[in-house]
Amino acid sequence: MKEVREAKEITISINDRILNVDLSIKDADLIETLFNALTEYVKQGSAIKVKQTYMTSPSDSIKVISKIITKVEQMDKWRHETRQLISVLRKKQ
């Protein structure tokens, strides 16, 4: 029998046109699971339009990245960029 791990906290908000999922940047395994699911979606021939916002410090302005991902290679690149960003943000905590 598998040992039950500590529960991960996620926040879901839903309105008439958006389902938003918030995950802690500390939950790398949960984030990887999300990226794996998105990669599978792209592998099946679907495109995703990503709008990512972030701040690297409280005094920083909000930065916005927008891209359309249609290939697994693009997905891998975005995953790598996001991992790097999360790494920078975690070091600041």
Coordinates of N, CA, C and O in Angstrom, one line a residue:
M1 N 0.8 -1.2 0.0 CA 0.0 0.0 0.0 C 0.9 1.2 0.0 O 1.8 1.3 0.8
K2 N 0.5 2.2 -0.9 CA 1.3 3.4 -0.9 C 1.1 4.3 0.3 O -0.1 4.4 0.7
E3 N 2.1 5.0 0.7 CA 2.0 6.0 1.8 C 1.4 7.3 1.2 O 1.8 7.7 0.2
V4 N 0.4 7.8 1.9 CA -0.2 9.0 1.5 C 0.7 10.2 1.8 O 1.2 10.4 2.9
R5 N 1.0 11.0 0.8 CA 1.8 12.2 0.9 C 1.0 13.3 1.5 O -0.3 13.3 1.4
E6 N 1.7 14.4 1.9 CA 1.0 15.6 2.4 C 0.2 16.2 1.2 O 0.7 16.2 0.1
A7 N -1.0 16.7 1.5 CA -1.8 17.3 0.5 C -1.2 18.5 -0.1 O -0.7 19.4 0.7
K8 N -1.3 18.7 -1.4 CA -0.9 19.9 -2.0 C -2.0 20.9 -2.0 O -3.2 20.5 -2.2
E9 N -1.7 22.2 -1.8 CA -2.8 23.2 -1.8 C -2.9 23.8 -3.2 O -1.9 24.2 -3.8
I10 N -4.1 23.8 -3.7 CA -4.3 24.4 -5.0 C -5.6 25.3 -4.8 O -6.4 25.0 -4.0
T11 N -5.6 26.4 -5.5 CA -6.7 27.3 -5.5 C -7.4 27.4 -6.9 O -6.6 27.6 -7.9
I12 N -8.6 27.1 -6.9 CA -9.4 27.2 -8.2 C -10.4 28.3 -8.1 O -11.1 28.4 -7.2
S13 N -10.3 29.2 -9.2 CA -11.4 30.2 -9.3 C -12.0 30.0 -10.6 O -11.4 29.7 -11.6
I14 N -13.4 30.2 -10.6 CA -14.1 29.9 -11.9 C -15.1 31.1 -12.0 O -15.7 31.6 -11.1
N15 N -15.1 31.6 -13.3 CA -16.2 32.6 -13.6 C -16.9 32.2 -14.9 O -16.6 31.0 -15.3
D16 N -17.6 33.0 -15.5 CA -18.4 32.6 -16.7 C -17.5 32.3 -17.9 O -18.0 31.7 -18.9
R17 N -16.2 32.6 -17.9 CA -15.4 32.2 -19.1 C -14.0 31.7 -18.7 O -13.3 31.3 -19.6
I18 N -13.6 31.6 -17.5 CA -12.2 31.2 -17.1 C -12.2 30.3 -15.9 O -12.9 30.5 -14.9
L19 N -11.4 29.3 -16.0 CA -11.1 28.4 -14.9 C -9.6 28.7 -14.6 O -8.8 28.5 -15.5
N20 N -9.3 29.2 -13.4 CA -7.9 29.6 -13.1 C -7.4 28.6 -12.0 O -8.1 28.4 -11.0
V21 N -6.2 28.1 -12.2 CA -5.6 27.2 -11.2 C -4.3 27.8 -10.7 O -3.4 28.1 -11.4
D22 N -4.3 28.0 -9.3 CA -3.1 28.5 -8.7 C -2.4 27.4 -7.9 O -3.0 26.7 -7.1
L23 N -1.1 27.2 -8.2 CA -0.2 26.2 -7.5 C 0.9 26.9 -6.9 O 1.4 27.9 -7.4
S24 N 1.4 26.4 -5.8 CA 2.6 26.9 -5.1 C 3.8 26.6 -6.0 O 3.9 25.5 -6.5
I25 N 4.8 27.6 -6.1 CA 6.0 27.3 -6.9 C 6.9 26.3 -6.2 O 7.8 25.7 -6.8
K26 N 6.5 26.0 -4.9 CA 7.3 24.9 -4.2 C 6.9 23.5 -4.6 O 7.6 22.6 -4.4
D27 N 5.7 23.4 -5.3 CA 5.2 22.1 -5.6 C 5.7 21.7 -7.0 O 4.9 21.5 -8.0
A28 N 7.0 21.4 -7.2 CA 7.6 21.1 -8.5 C 6.9 19.9 -9.2 O 6.7 19.9 -10.4
D29 N 6.6 18.9 -8.4 CA 6.0 17.7 -9.0 C 4.6 17.9 -9.5 O 4.3 17.4 -10.6
L30 N 3.9 18.8 -8.8 CA 2.5 19.1 -9.3 C 2.6 20.0 -10.6 O 1.9 19.8 -11.5
I31 N 3.6 20.9 -10.6 CA 3.8 21.7 -11.8 C 4.2 20.9 -13.0 O 3.7 21.0 -14.1
E32 N 5.1 19.9 -12.7 CA 5.5 19.0 -13.8 C 4.4 18.2 -14.3 O 4.3 18.0 -15.6
T33 N 3.5 17.8 -13.5 CA 2.3 17.0 -13.9 C 1.4 17.9 -14.8 O 0.9 17.4 -15.9
L34 N 1.3 19.2 -14.5 CA 0.5 20.1 -15.3 C 1.2 20.2 -16.7 O 0.5 20.2 -17.7
F35 N 2.5 20.4 -16.7 CA 3.3 20.6 -18.0 C 3.2 19.3 -18.8 O 3.0 19.3 -20.0
N36 N 3.2 18.1 -18.1 CA 3.1 16.9 -18.9 C 1.7 16.8 -19.5 O 1.6 16.4 -20.7
A37 N 0.6 17.2 -18.9 CA -0.7 17.2 -19.4 C -0.8 18.1 -20.6 O -1.4 17.8 -21.7
L38 N -0.2 19.3 -20.5 CA -0.2 20.3 -21.6 C 0.6 19.8 -22.8 O 0.2 20.0 -23.9
T39 N 1.7 19.1 -22.5 CA 2.5 18.5 -23.6 C 1.7 17.5 -24.3 O 1.8 17.4 -25.6
E40 N 1.0 16.6 -23.6 CA 0.2 15.6 -24.3 C -0.9 16.3 -25.1 O -1.2 15.8 -26.2
Y41 N -1.5 17.3 -24.7 CA -2.5 18.1 -25.4 C -1.9 18.6 -26.7 O -2.5 18.4 -27.8
V42 N -0.7 19.1 -26.7 CA 0.0 19.6 -27.9 C 0.4 18.5 -28.8 O 0.2 18.6 -30.0
K43 N 0.8 17.4 -28.2 CA 1.2 16.2 -29.0 C 0.0 15.7 -29.8 O 0.1 15.1 -30.9
Q44 N -1.2 15.9 -29.3 CA -2.4 15.4 -30.0 C -2.9 16.3 -31.1 O -3.9 16.1 -31.8
G45 N -2.1 17.4 -31.4 CA -2.3 18.3 -32.5 C -3.0 19.6 -32.1 O -3.4 20.4 -33.0
S46 N -3.2 19.8 -30.8 CA -3.9 21.0 -30.4 C -2.9 22.1 -30.1 O -1.8 21.8 -29.6
A47 N -3.2 23.3 -30.3 CA -2.4 24.5 -30.0 C -2.9 25.1 -28.7 O -4.0 25.0 -28.3
I48 N -1.9 25.7 -27.9 CA -2.3 26.5 -26.8 C -1.7 27.9 -26.9 O -0.6 28.1 -27.4
K49 N -2.5 28.9 -26.4 CA -2.0 30.2 -26.4 C -1.7 30.6 -24.9 O -2.6 30.5 -24.1
V50 N -0.5 30.8 -24.6 CA 0.0 31.1 -23.3 C 0.1 32.6 -23.0 O 0.8 33.3 -23.8
K51 N -0.5 33.0 -21.9 CA -0.2 34.3 -21.4 C 0.3 34.2 -20.0 O -0.5 33.8 -19.1
Q52 N 1.5 34.5 -19.8 CA 2.2 34.2 -18.5 C 2.6 35.6 -17.9 O 3.3 36.4 -18.6
T53 N 2.3 35.9 -16.7 CA 2.7 37.1 -16.0 C 3.6 36.7 -14.8 O 3.4 35.7 -14.2
Y54 N 4.5 37.6 -14.6 CA 5.4 37.4 -13.4 C 6.1 38.6 -13.0 O 6.2 39.6 -13.7
M55 N 6.6 38.6 -11.7 CA 7.4 39.7 -11.2 C 8.6 39.0 -10.5 O 8.4 38.0 -9.8
T56 N 9.8 39.4 -10.8 CA 11.0 38.8 -10.1 C 11.3 39.4 -8.8 O 12.0 38.9 -8.0
S57 N 10.7 40.6 -8.5 CA 10.8 41.2 -7.2 C 9.7 42.1 -6.9 O 9.0 42.6 -7.9
P58 N 9.4 42.4 -5.7 CA 8.2 43.3 -5.4 C 8.3 44.7 -6.0 O 7.3 45.3 -6.3
S59 N 9.5 45.2 -6.2 CA 9.7 46.5 -6.8 C 9.7 46.5 -8.3 O 9.7 47.5 -8.9
D60 N 9.7 45.3 -8.9 CA 9.7 45.1 -10.3 C 8.3 45.3 -10.9 O 7.3 45.1 -10.2
S61 N 8.2 45.7 -12.1 CA 6.9 45.8 -12.8 C 6.5 44.4 -13.3 O 7.3 43.5 -13.4
I62 N 5.2 44.2 -13.5 CA 4.7 42.9 -14.0 C 5.2 42.7 -15.4 O 5.0 43.6 -16.3
K63 N 5.8 41.6 -15.7 CA 6.2 41.2 -17.1 C 5.1 40.3 -17.6 O 4.6 39.4 -16.9
V64 N 4.9 40.4 -18.9 CA 3.9 39.5 -19.6 C 4.6 38.8 -20.8 O 5.3 39.4 -21.6
I65 N 4.5 37.5 -20.8 CA 4.9 36.7 -21.9 C 3.7 36.1 -22.6 O 2.8 35.6 -21.9
S66 N 3.6 36.2 -23.9 CA 2.5 35.7 -24.7 C 3.1 34.9 -25.8 O 4.0 35.4 -26.5
K67 N 2.6 33.7 -26.0 CA 3.1 32.8 -27.1 C 2.1 31.8 -27.5 O 1.2 31.4 -26.6
I68 N 2.1 31.4 -28.7 CA 1.3 30.3 -29.2 C 2.2 29.0 -29.3 O 3.2 29.1 -30.0
I69 N 1.8 28.0 -28.7 CA 2.6 26.7 -28.7 C 1.8 25.7 -29.6 O 0.7 25.3 -29.3
T70 N 2.5 25.2 -30.6 CA 1.9 24.2 -31.5 C 2.7 23.0 -31.7 O 2.2 22.0 -32.2
K71 N 3.9 23.0 -31.1 CA 4.8 21.9 -31.3 C 5.4 21.5 -29.9 O 5.6 22.3 -29.0
V72 N 5.7 20.2 -29.8 CA 6.3 19.7 -28.5 C 7.6 20.4 -28.2 O 7.9 20.7 -27.0
E73 N 8.4 20.8 -29.2 CA 9.7 21.5 -29.0 C 9.4 22.8 -28.4 O 10.2 23.3 -27.5
Q74 N 8.4 23.5 -28.8 CA 8.0 24.8 -28.2 C 7.6 24.6 -26.8 O 7.9 25.4 -25.9
M75 N 6.9 23.6 -26.5 CA 6.4 23.3 -25.2 C 7.6 23.0 -24.3 O 7.6 23.5 -23.1
D76 N 8.6 22.2 -24.7 CA 9.8 21.9 -24.0 C 10.5 23.2 -23.6 O 11.0 23.4 -22.5
K77 N 10.6 24.1 -24.6 CA 11.3 25.4 -24.4 C 10.6 26.2 -23.3 O 11.3 26.8 -22.4
W78 N 9.3 26.3 -23.4 CA 8.5 27.1 -22.4 C 8.7 26.4 -21.1 O 8.8 27.1 -20.1
R79 N 8.6 25.1 -21.0 CA 8.8 24.4 -19.7 C 10.1 24.8 -19.1 O 10.2 25.1 -17.9
H80 N 11.2 24.7 -19.9 CA 12.5 25.1 -19.4 C 12.6 26.5 -18.9 O 13.1 26.8 -17.8
E81 N 12.0 27.4 -19.7 CA 12.0 28.9 -19.3 C 11.3 29.1 -18.0 O 11.7 29.8 -17.1
T82 N 10.2 28.4 -17.8 CA 9.4 28.5 -16.6 C 10.1 27.9 -15.4 O 10.1 28.5 -14.3
R83 N 10.8 26.8 -15.6 CA 11.6 26.2 -14.5 C 12.6 27.2 -14.1 O 12.9 27.3 -12.9
Q84 N 13.3 27.8 -15.0 CA 14.3 28.8 -14.7 C 13.7 30.0 -13.9 O 14.3 30.4 -12.9
L85 N 12.6 30.5 -14.3 CA 11.9 31.6 -13.6 C 11.6 31.1 -12.2 O 11.8 31.9 -11.2
I86 N 11.0 30.0 -12.1 CA 10.6 29.5 -10.7 C 11.8 29.3 -9.8 O 11.8 29.7 -8.7
S87 N 12.9 28.9 -10.4 CA 14.2 28.7 -9.6 C 14.6 30.1 -9.1 O 15.0 30.2 -7.9
V88 N 14.6 31.1 -9.9 CA 15.0 32.4 -9.5 C 14.0 32.9 -8.4 O 14.5 33.5 -7.4
L89 N 12.7 32.7 -8.6 CA 11.8 33.2 -7.6 C 11.9 32.4 -6.3 O 11.8 33.0 -5.2
R90 N 12.2 31.2 -6.3 CA 12.3 30.4 -5.1 C 13.5 30.8 -4.3 O 13.5 30.8 -3.1
K91 N 14.6 31.2 -5.0 CA 15.8 31.6 -4.3 C 15.6 32.9 -3.5 O 16.2 33.2 -2.5
K92 N 14.6 33.7 -4.0 CA 14.3 35.0 -3.3 C 13.5 34.9 -2.1 O 13.3 35.8 -1.4
Q93 N 12.9 33.7 -1.9 CA 12.0 33.5 -0.7 C 12.8 33.3 0.5 O 13.8 32.8 0.7

